[in-house]
Amino acid sequence: MFQTLYSYFWWERLWLPANLTWADLEDRDGRVYAKASDLYITLPLAFLFLIVRHLFETYVATPLAGLLNVKEKIRLKASPNAILERFYATTSKHPKQADVELLSKKSGCTVRQVERWFRRRRNQDRPSLLKKFREASWRFTFYLIAFIAGMAVIVDKPWFYDLRKVWEGYPIQSILPSQYWYYMIELSFYWSLLFSIASDVKRKDFKEQVIHHVATIILISFSWFANYVRAGTLIMALHDSSDYLLESAKMFNYAGWRNTCNNIFIVFAAVFIITRLVILPFWIMHCTVVYPLDLYPAFFGYYFFNFMMVVLQSLHIFWAYLIIRMAQKFITGKVVEDERSDREETDNSEEEEEAAAAKNGPLSNGHPVLNNNHRKTD
């Protein structure tokens, strides 16, 4: 059965245009072609990326955070309470008003104390500013290097200037070593993002991020299998062109450099909209949808590749909506923040306690210890 499924999966009519076989893509006369077995290396490389990331965040990003004066906000801890902790862990982190009143009776706390406990408990689970900065630093470094490397790979190629040449001689197009390593490194990086997504900072668009990583991995892998490599290199470089700007804006935002963050964000928003909502659909997708039909009839691989492109484009539209919302806040004078972030929760009384904690020292059971040795009550 496995052999039957294997044969169906690699059926040539799924991956290649009519009248072509895998034999046509066998290495010969010094010409090397993309092969599925090439991608095996991306999994060990992905784990190598995770190791390099850990070392980078520890020995580069953390000292950099210190140099940029990235400061943690003081968080008041929720005092130990078995009843509230059990509800928090098993039922809901955001109890409804009826639940709050019931928990108040069970725990012997006032309604206000229960609300405050849940607010502090949720804040405890939120990632630290240092963690956010370290992640942004790692992604910024990779995306910047990947963009520079990607441009070096494609800028001297004729299809960079004339998109019709993307399909010249397709699929009998040999692979250059620079294209091979560009693909392997990009795919390995996205595998590493998928492997670490559960432990990374969880944002409001978590599901969209998962879809994006999976779609990207499928798209890169499929484009390699079907030898859509020329189109693939253009698409990857186009995506990297704005990602490093966003990550650098986050870094300066976490460091409190508001003006620098806002200025970089303006550039990022312009580059994102131009590349993802103009160049990608009207140049690149036009190239992958229209031009191939001049050379061969549509086949499954043609439809599948362009379907995955539509999935990515839909995510771009979703993120563009969030970017425009942030741009509106910037124009109206409000602080630009990542719309995907889960914000800290506080209220006036808690802000007073946090100020007291910063002034008077450490916390005890979630309450600031005051200089007069009396605890501030809820």
GROMACS .gro file of N, CA, C and O in nm, residues 233-331:
model
  396
  233THR      N    1   1.249   3.204  -0.592
  233THR     CA    2   1.350   3.297  -0.541
  233THR      C    3   1.298   3.441  -0.542
  233THR      O    4   1.326   3.518  -0.451
  234LEU      N    5   1.222   3.477  -0.646
  234LEU     CA    6   1.164   3.611  -0.651
  234LEU      C    7   1.066   3.633  -0.537
  234LEU      O    8   1.066   3.739  -0.472
  235ILE      N    9   0.983   3.532  -0.509
  235ILE     CA   10   0.881   3.544  -0.404
  235ILE      C   11   0.946   3.554  -0.267
  235ILE      O   12   0.906   3.636  -0.183
  236MET      N   13   1.048   3.473  -0.240
  236MET     CA   14   1.113   3.476  -0.109
  236MET      C   15   1.183   3.610  -0.085
  236MET      O   16   1.172   3.668   0.024
  237ALA      N   17   1.254   3.661  -0.186
  237ALA     CA   18   1.323   3.790  -0.170
  237ALA      C   19   1.222   3.902  -0.149
  237ALA      O   20   1.245   3.994  -0.069
  238LEU      N   21   1.108   3.893  -0.217
  238LEU     CA   22   1.005   3.996  -0.203
  238LEU      C   23   0.950   3.998  -0.061
  238LEU      O   24   0.928   4.106  -0.003
  239HIS      N   25   0.930   3.881  -0.002
  239HIS     CA   26   0.879   3.875   0.135
  239HIS      C   27   0.981   3.926   0.236
  239HIS      O   28   0.946   3.996   0.331
  240ASP      N   29   1.108   3.892   0.215
  240ASP     CA   30   1.211   3.935   0.310
  240ASP      C   31   1.235   4.085   0.307
  240ASP      O   32   1.293   4.141   0.400
  241SER      N   33   1.192   4.152   0.199
  241SER     CA   34   1.223   4.294   0.182
  241SER      C   35   1.158   4.384   0.287
  241SER      O   36   1.208   4.493   0.314
  242SER      N   37   1.049   4.339   0.348
  242SER     CA   38   0.983   4.423   0.448
  242SER      C   39   0.989   4.365   0.589
  242SER      O   40   0.975   4.438   0.687
  243ASP      N   41   1.012   4.234   0.600
  243ASP     CA   42   1.006   4.170   0.732
  243ASP      C   43   1.111   4.224   0.828
  243ASP      O   44   1.084   4.241   0.948
  244TYR      N   45   1.233   4.250   0.780
  244TYR     CA   46   1.337   4.299   0.871
  244TYR      C   47   1.306   4.439   0.922
  244TYR      O   48   1.347   4.477   1.032
  245LEU      N   49   1.232   4.518   0.842
  245LEU     CA   50   1.193   4.651   0.888
  245LEU      C   51   1.095   4.643   1.005
  245LEU      O   52   1.106   4.718   1.102
  246LEU      N   53   0.999   4.551   0.996
  246LEU     CA   54   0.903   4.534   1.105
  246LEU      C   55   0.974   4.491   1.233
  246LEU      O   56   0.945   4.544   1.341
  247GLU      N   57   1.065   4.395   1.221
  247GLU     CA   58   1.134   4.346   1.341
  247GLU      C   59   1.221   4.454   1.403
  247GLU      O   60   1.231   4.463   1.525
  248SER      N   61   1.285   4.537   1.320
  248SER     CA   62   1.366   4.645   1.376
  248SER      C   63   1.279   4.749   1.445
  248SER      O   64   1.316   4.804   1.550
  249ALA      N   65   1.160   4.776   1.389
  249ALA     CA   66   1.067   4.869   1.455
  249ALA      C   67   1.025   4.815   1.591
  249ALA      O   68   1.015   4.891   1.689
  250LYS      N   69   1.001   4.684   1.600
  250LYS     CA   70   0.966   4.623   1.729
  250LYS      C   71   1.080   4.640   1.829
  250LYS      O   72   1.057   4.672   1.946
  251MET      N   73   1.202   4.618   1.784
  251MET     CA   74   1.317   4.629   1.874
  251MET      C   75   1.325   4.768   1.935
  251MET      O   76   1.342   4.783   2.056
  252PHE      N   77   1.311   4.871   1.852
  252PHE     CA   78   1.319   5.007   1.903
  252PHE      C   79   1.197   5.042   1.989
  252PHE      O   80   1.207   5.121   2.083
  253ASN      N   81   1.083   4.980   1.957
  253ASN     CA   82   0.963   5.002   2.040
  253ASN      C   83   0.984   4.944   2.180
  253ASN      O   84   0.953   5.010   2.281
  254TYR      N   85   1.040   4.824   2.189
  254TYR     CA   86   1.066   4.762   2.319
  254TYR      C   87   1.172   4.841   2.397
  254TYR      O   88   1.171   4.842   2.520
  255ALA      N   89   1.264   4.907   2.324
  255ALA     CA   90   1.368   4.986   2.389
  255ALA      C   91   1.320   5.125   2.428
  255ALA      O   92   1.393   5.199   2.494
  256GLY      N   93   1.197   5.161   2.387
  256GLY     CA   94   1.141   5.290   2.423
  256GLY      C   95   1.181   5.403   2.331
  256GLY      O   96   1.157   5.519   2.361
  257TRP      N   97   1.239   5.370   2.214
  257TRP     CA   98   1.278   5.472   2.117
  257TRP      C   99   1.158   5.498   2.026
  257TRP      O  100   1.153   5.451   1.913
  258ARG      N  101   1.061   5.573   2.074
  258ARG     CA  102   0.933   5.586   2.004
  258ARG      C  103   0.948   5.651   1.867
  258ARG      O  104   0.889   5.605   1.769
  259ASN      N  105   1.022   5.760   1.859
  259ASN     CA  106   1.034   5.830   1.731
  259ASN      C  107   1.102   5.743   1.626
  259ASN      O  108   1.059   5.737   1.510
  260THR      N  109   1.208   5.674   1.667
  260THR     CA  110   1.277   5.584   1.574
  260THR      C  111   1.185   5.472   1.529
  260THR      O  112   1.178   5.437   1.410
  261CYS      N  113   1.112   5.415   1.625
  261CYS     CA  114   1.017   5.308   1.594
  261CYS      C  115   0.912   5.357   1.494
  261CYS      O  116   0.883   5.289   1.395
  262ASN      N  117   0.856   5.475   1.520
  262ASN     CA  118   0.750   5.526   1.432
  262ASN      C  119   0.802   5.554   1.292
  262ASN      O  120   0.733   5.527   1.193
  263ASN      N  121   0.923   5.609   1.282
  263ASN     CA  122   0.980   5.638   1.150
  263ASN      C  123   1.006   5.510   1.071
  263ASN      O  124   0.977   5.503   0.950
  264ILE      N  125   1.059   5.408   1.139
  264ILE     CA  126   1.083   5.280   1.071
  264ILE      C  127   0.951   5.217   1.032
  264ILE      O  128   0.939   5.157   0.925
  265PHE      N  129   0.850   5.233   1.119
  265PHE     CA  130   0.721   5.174   1.088
  265PHE      C  131   0.660   5.235   0.961
  265PHE      O  132   0.597   5.165   0.882
  266ILE      N  133   0.678   5.364   0.944
  266ILE     CA  134   0.627   5.430   0.822
  266ILE      C  135   0.691   5.368   0.698
  266ILE      O  136   0.623   5.336   0.599
  267VAL      N  137   0.823   5.350   0.705
  267VAL     CA  138   0.894   5.289   0.592
  267VAL      C  139   0.845   5.145   0.571
  267VAL      O  140   0.820   5.102   0.457
  268PHE      N  141   0.832   5.070   0.682
  268PHE     CA  142   0.784   4.932   0.672
  268PHE      C  143   0.646   4.926   0.608
  268PHE      O  144   0.622   4.844   0.518
  269ALA      N  145   0.553   5.011   0.654
  269ALA     CA  146   0.418   5.009   0.601
  269ALA      C  147   0.418   5.034   0.451
  269ALA      O  148   0.346   4.967   0.374
  270ALA      N  149   0.499   5.130   0.407
  270ALA     CA  150   0.506   5.163   0.263
  270ALA      C  151   0.562   5.045   0.184
  270ALA      O  152   0.507   5.006   0.080
  271VAL      N  153   0.672   4.986   0.235
  271VAL     CA  154   0.734   4.874   0.164
  271VAL      C  155   0.641   4.754   0.163
  271VAL      O  156   0.627   4.685   0.060
  272PHE      N  157   0.574   4.726   0.276
  272PHE     CA  158   0.483   4.612   0.284
  272PHE      C  159   0.370   4.625   0.183
  272PHE      O  160   0.340   4.532   0.108
  273ILE      N  161   0.306   4.740   0.181
  273ILE     CA  162   0.191   4.759   0.092
  273ILE      C  163   0.234   4.753  -0.054
  273ILE      O  164   0.166   4.691  -0.138
  274ILE      N  165   0.349   4.813  -0.087
  274ILE     CA  166   0.396   4.811  -0.226
  274ILE      C  167   0.433   4.669  -0.270
  274ILE      O  168   0.396   4.625  -0.380
  275THR      N  169   0.506   4.597  -0.183
  275THR     CA  170   0.553   4.463  -0.223
  275THR      C  171   0.443   4.358  -0.214
  275THR      O  172   0.430   4.275  -0.305
  276ARG      N  173   0.363   4.360  -0.107
  276ARG     CA  174   0.265   4.252  -0.085
  276ARG      C  175   0.130   4.277  -0.153
  276ARG      O  176   0.061   4.181  -0.187
  277LEU      N  177   0.091   4.403  -0.169
  277LEU     CA  178  -0.041   4.431  -0.226
  277LEU      C  179  -0.034   4.486  -0.368
  277LEU      O  180  -0.138   4.502  -0.433
  278VAL      N  181   0.086   4.515  -0.417
  278VAL     CA  182   0.099   4.566  -0.555
  278VAL      C  183   0.189   4.474  -0.637
  278VAL      O  184   0.143   4.410  -0.733
  279ILE      N  185   0.317   4.465  -0.600
  279ILE     CA  186   0.410   4.386  -0.680
  279ILE      C  187   0.373   4.238  -0.682
  279ILE      O  188   0.372   4.175  -0.788
  280LEU      N  189   0.343   4.181  -0.564
  280LEU     CA  190   0.314   4.038  -0.558
  280LEU      C  191   0.192   3.999  -0.642
  280LEU      O  192   0.202   3.911  -0.728
  281PRO      N  193   0.076   4.063  -0.623
  281PRO     CA  194  -0.040   4.019  -0.702
  281PRO      C  195  -0.036   4.061  -0.849
  281PRO      O  196  -0.078   3.985  -0.936
  282PHE      N  197   0.016   4.181  -0.878
  282PHE     CA  198   0.005   4.234  -1.014
  282PHE      C  199   0.127   4.205  -1.102
  282PHE      O  200   0.119   4.218  -1.223
  283TRP      N  201   0.238   4.165  -1.039
  283TRP     CA  202   0.355   4.126  -1.118
  283TRP      C  203   0.385   3.978  -1.101
  283TRP      O  204   0.385   3.903  -1.199
  284ILE      N  205   0.413   3.936  -0.976
  284ILE     CA  206   0.456   3.798  -0.953
  284ILE      C  207   0.343   3.699  -0.979
  284ILE      O  208   0.363   3.600  -1.052
  285MET      N  209   0.225   3.721  -0.922
  285MET     CA  210   0.115   3.627  -0.944
  285MET      C  211   0.067   3.631  -1.089
  285MET      O  212   0.024   3.529  -1.144
  286HIS      N  213   0.075   3.746  -1.152
  286HIS     CA  214   0.045   3.753  -1.295
  286HIS      C  215   0.143   3.667  -1.373
  286HIS      O  216   0.106   3.596  -1.469
  287CYS      N  217   0.269   3.669  -1.328
  287CYS     CA  218   0.372   3.587  -1.392
  287CYS      C  219   0.344   3.438  -1.375
  287CYS      O  220   0.364   3.359  -1.468
  288THR      N  221   0.298   3.397  -1.255
  288THR     CA  222   0.276   3.254  -1.229
  288THR      C  223   0.142   3.204  -1.281
  288THR      O  224   0.125   3.084  -1.302
  289VAL      N  225   0.047   3.295  -1.303
  289VAL     CA  226  -0.086   3.254  -1.349
  289VAL      C  227  -0.098   3.261  -1.501
  289VAL      O  228  -0.151   3.170  -1.565
  290VAL      N  229  -0.049   3.368  -1.562
  290VAL     CA  230  -0.072   3.394  -1.704
  290VAL      C  231   0.038   3.338  -1.793
  290VAL      O  232   0.011   3.264  -1.889
  291TYR      N  233   0.164   3.369  -1.764
  291TYR     CA  234   0.273   3.335  -1.855
  291TYR      C  235   0.291   3.184  -1.878
  291TYR      O  236   0.321   3.143  -1.990
  292PRO      N  237   0.275   3.099  -1.775
  292PRO     CA  238   0.295   2.955  -1.801
  292PRO      C  239   0.200   2.899  -1.906
  292PRO      O  240   0.236   2.805  -1.978
  293LEU      N  241   0.080   2.955  -1.916
  293LEU     CA  242  -0.019   2.901  -2.010
  293LEU      C  243   0.021   2.925  -2.155
  293LEU      O  244  -0.035   2.863  -2.246
  294ASP      N  245   0.118   3.015  -2.178
  294ASP     CA  246   0.169   3.035  -2.314
  294ASP      C  247   0.260   2.921  -2.356
  294ASP      O  248   0.289   2.905  -2.476
  295LEU      N  249   0.307   2.841  -2.259
  295LEU     CA  250   0.404   2.736  -2.288
  295LEU      C  251   0.347   2.595  -2.278
  295LEU      O  252   0.390   2.506  -2.352
  296TYR      N  253   0.251   2.574  -2.185
  296TYR     CA  254   0.196   2.440  -2.165
  296TYR      C  255   0.057   2.449  -2.105
  296TYR      O  256   0.024   2.549  -2.040
  297PRO      N  257  -0.026   2.347  -2.125
  297PRO     CA  258  -0.161   2.347  -2.065
  297PRO      C  259  -0.152   2.340  -1.913
  297PRO      O  260  -0.056   2.286  -1.856
  298ALA      N  261  -0.252   2.395  -1.848
  298ALA     CA  262  -0.254   2.392  -1.701
  298ALA      C  263  -0.258   2.248  -1.651
  298ALA      O  264  -0.325   2.162  -1.711
  299PHE      N  265  -0.186   2.221  -1.542
  299PHE     CA  266  -0.188   2.089  -1.480
  299PHE      C  267  -0.204   2.108  -1.330
  299PHE      O  268  -0.213   2.221  -1.281
  300PHE      N  269  -0.208   1.997  -1.256
  300PHE     CA  270  -0.236   2.006  -1.112
  300PHE      C  271  -0.136   2.096  -1.041
  300PHE      O  272  -0.174   2.179  -0.957
  301GLY      N  273  -0.008   2.082  -1.071
  301GLY     CA  274   0.094   2.163  -1.005
  301GLY      C  275   0.073   2.311  -1.027
  301GLY      O  276   0.095   2.392  -0.937
  302TYR      N  277   0.030   2.347  -1.146
  302TYR     CA  278   0.001   2.488  -1.177
  302TYR      C  279  -0.110   2.541  -1.086
  302TYR      O  280  -0.097   2.649  -1.027
  303TYR      N  281  -0.219   2.463  -1.075
  303TYR     CA  282  -0.331   2.506  -0.991
  303TYR      C  283  -0.292   2.508  -0.844
  303TYR      O  284  -0.329   2.601  -0.770
  304PHE      N  285  -0.217   2.408  -0.799
  304PHE     CA  286  -0.183   2.398  -0.657
  304PHE      C  287  -0.091   2.513  -0.616
  304PHE      O  288  -0.112   2.576  -0.512
  305PHE      N  289   0.011   2.541  -0.698
  305PHE     CA  290   0.104   2.649  -0.666
  305PHE      C  291   0.031   2.781  -0.655
  305PHE      O  292   0.051   2.858  -0.559
  306ASN      N  293  -0.056   2.809  -0.750
  306ASN     CA  294  -0.126   2.938  -0.748
  306ASN      C  295  -0.232   2.943  -0.638
  306ASN      O  296  -0.261   3.052  -0.586
  307PHE      N  297  -0.287   2.830  -0.599
  307PHE     CA  298  -0.379   2.828  -0.485
  307PHE      C  299  -0.306   2.866  -0.357
  307PHE      O  300  -0.356   2.946  -0.277
  308MET      N  301  -0.186   2.813  -0.337
  308MET     CA  302  -0.108   2.848  -0.219
  308MET      C  303  -0.067   2.995  -0.222
  308MET      O  304  -0.060   3.061  -0.118
  309MET      N  305  -0.044   3.048  -0.341
  309MET     CA  306  -0.016   3.191  -0.353
  309MET      C  307  -0.136   3.275  -0.309
  309MET      O  308  -0.121   3.379  -0.245
  310VAL      N  309  -0.255   3.229  -0.342
  310VAL     CA  310  -0.377   3.299  -0.301
  310VAL      C  311  -0.392   3.295  -0.149
  310VAL      O  312  -0.433   3.394  -0.087
  311VAL      N  313  -0.356   3.181  -0.086
  311VAL     CA  314  -0.362   3.171   0.060
  311VAL      C  315  -0.269   3.275   0.122
  311VAL      O  316  -0.307   3.348   0.215
  312LEU      N  317  -0.147   3.284   0.072
  312LEU     CA  318  -0.053   3.383   0.125
  312LEU      C  319  -0.103   3.526   0.102
  312LEU      O  320  -0.092   3.611   0.189
  313GLN      N  321  -0.159   3.548  -0.017
  313GLN     CA  322  -0.208   3.682  -0.046
  313GLN      C  323  -0.323   3.721   0.046
  313GLN      O  324  -0.335   3.837   0.087
  314SER      N  325  -0.407   3.625   0.082
  314SER     CA  326  -0.517   3.652   0.176
  314SER      C  327  -0.462   3.694   0.312
  314SER      O  328  -0.515   3.785   0.377
  315LEU      N  329  -0.355   3.627   0.357
  315LEU     CA  330  -0.292   3.664   0.483
  315LEU      C  331  -0.230   3.804   0.474
  315LEU      O  332  -0.236   3.881   0.569
  316HIS      N  333  -0.174   3.836   0.360
  316HIS     CA  334  -0.118   3.970   0.341
  316HIS      C  335  -0.225   4.077   0.354
  316HIS      O  336  -0.201   4.184   0.413
  317ILE      N  337  -0.342   4.050   0.299
  317ILE     CA  338  -0.452   4.146   0.309
  317ILE      C  339  -0.494   4.163   0.455
  317ILE      O  340  -0.519   4.275   0.502
  318PHE      N  341  -0.499   4.052   0.530
  318PHE     CA  342  -0.535   4.057   0.672
  318PHE      C  343  -0.434   4.141   0.749
  318PHE      O  344  -0.470   4.229   0.828
  319TRP      N  345  -0.303   4.117   0.725
  319TRP     CA  346  -0.200   4.192   0.796
  319TRP      C  347  -0.196   4.337   0.750
  319TRP      O  348  -0.164   4.426   0.830
  320ALA      N  349  -0.228   4.362   0.623
  320ALA     CA  350  -0.232   4.501   0.576
  320ALA      C  351  -0.339   4.579   0.649
  320ALA      O  352  -0.322   4.698   0.679
  321TYR      N  353  -0.451   4.512   0.680
  321TYR     CA  354  -0.558   4.576   0.757
  321TYR      C  355  -0.507   4.619   0.894
  321TYR      O  356  -0.532   4.732   0.939
  322LEU      N  357  -0.430   4.532   0.961
  322LEU     CA  358  -0.374   4.566   1.091
  322LEU      C  359  -0.272   4.680   1.079
  322LEU      O  360  -0.267   4.769   1.164
  323ILE      N  361  -0.192   4.677   0.973
  323ILE     CA  362  -0.093   4.782   0.952
  323ILE      C  363  -0.161   4.916   0.930
  323ILE      O  364  -0.117   5.019   0.984
  324ILE      N  365  -0.267   4.917   0.852
  324ILE     CA  366  -0.340   5.042   0.827
  324ILE      C  367  -0.401   5.096   0.956
  324ILE      O  368  -0.400   5.217   0.981
  325ARG      N  369  -0.450   5.008   1.042
  325ARG     CA  370  -0.503   5.051   1.171
  325ARG      C  371  -0.394   5.116   1.254
  325ARG      O  372  -0.416   5.221   1.317
  326MET      N  373  -0.276   5.059   1.254
  326MET     CA  374  -0.166   5.119   1.328
  326MET      C  375  -0.124   5.251   1.266
  326MET      O  376  -0.088   5.346   1.337
  327ALA      N  377  -0.126   5.257   1.133
  327ALA     CA  378  -0.090   5.382   1.066
  327ALA      C  379  -0.187   5.494   1.102
  327ALA      O  380  -0.148   5.609   1.121
  328GLN      N  381  -0.316   5.460   1.114
  328GLN     CA  382  -0.415   5.559   1.155
  328GLN      C  383  -0.385   5.612   1.294
  328GLN      O  384  -0.399   5.732   1.322
  329LYS      N  385  -0.344   5.523   1.384
  329LYS     CA  386  -0.308   5.567   1.520
  329LYS      C  387  -0.188   5.660   1.516
  329LYS      O  388  -0.181   5.757   1.592
  330PHE      N  389  -0.094   5.627   1.430
  330PHE     CA  390   0.024   5.713   1.420
  330PHE      C  391  -0.013   5.851   1.369
  330PHE      O  392   0.032   5.953   1.420
  331ILE      N  393  -0.099   5.855   1.266
  331ILE     CA  394  -0.139   5.983   1.206
  331ILE      C  395  -0.214   6.069   1.308
  331ILE      O  396  -0.200   6.191   1.311
   0.00000   0.00000   0.00000
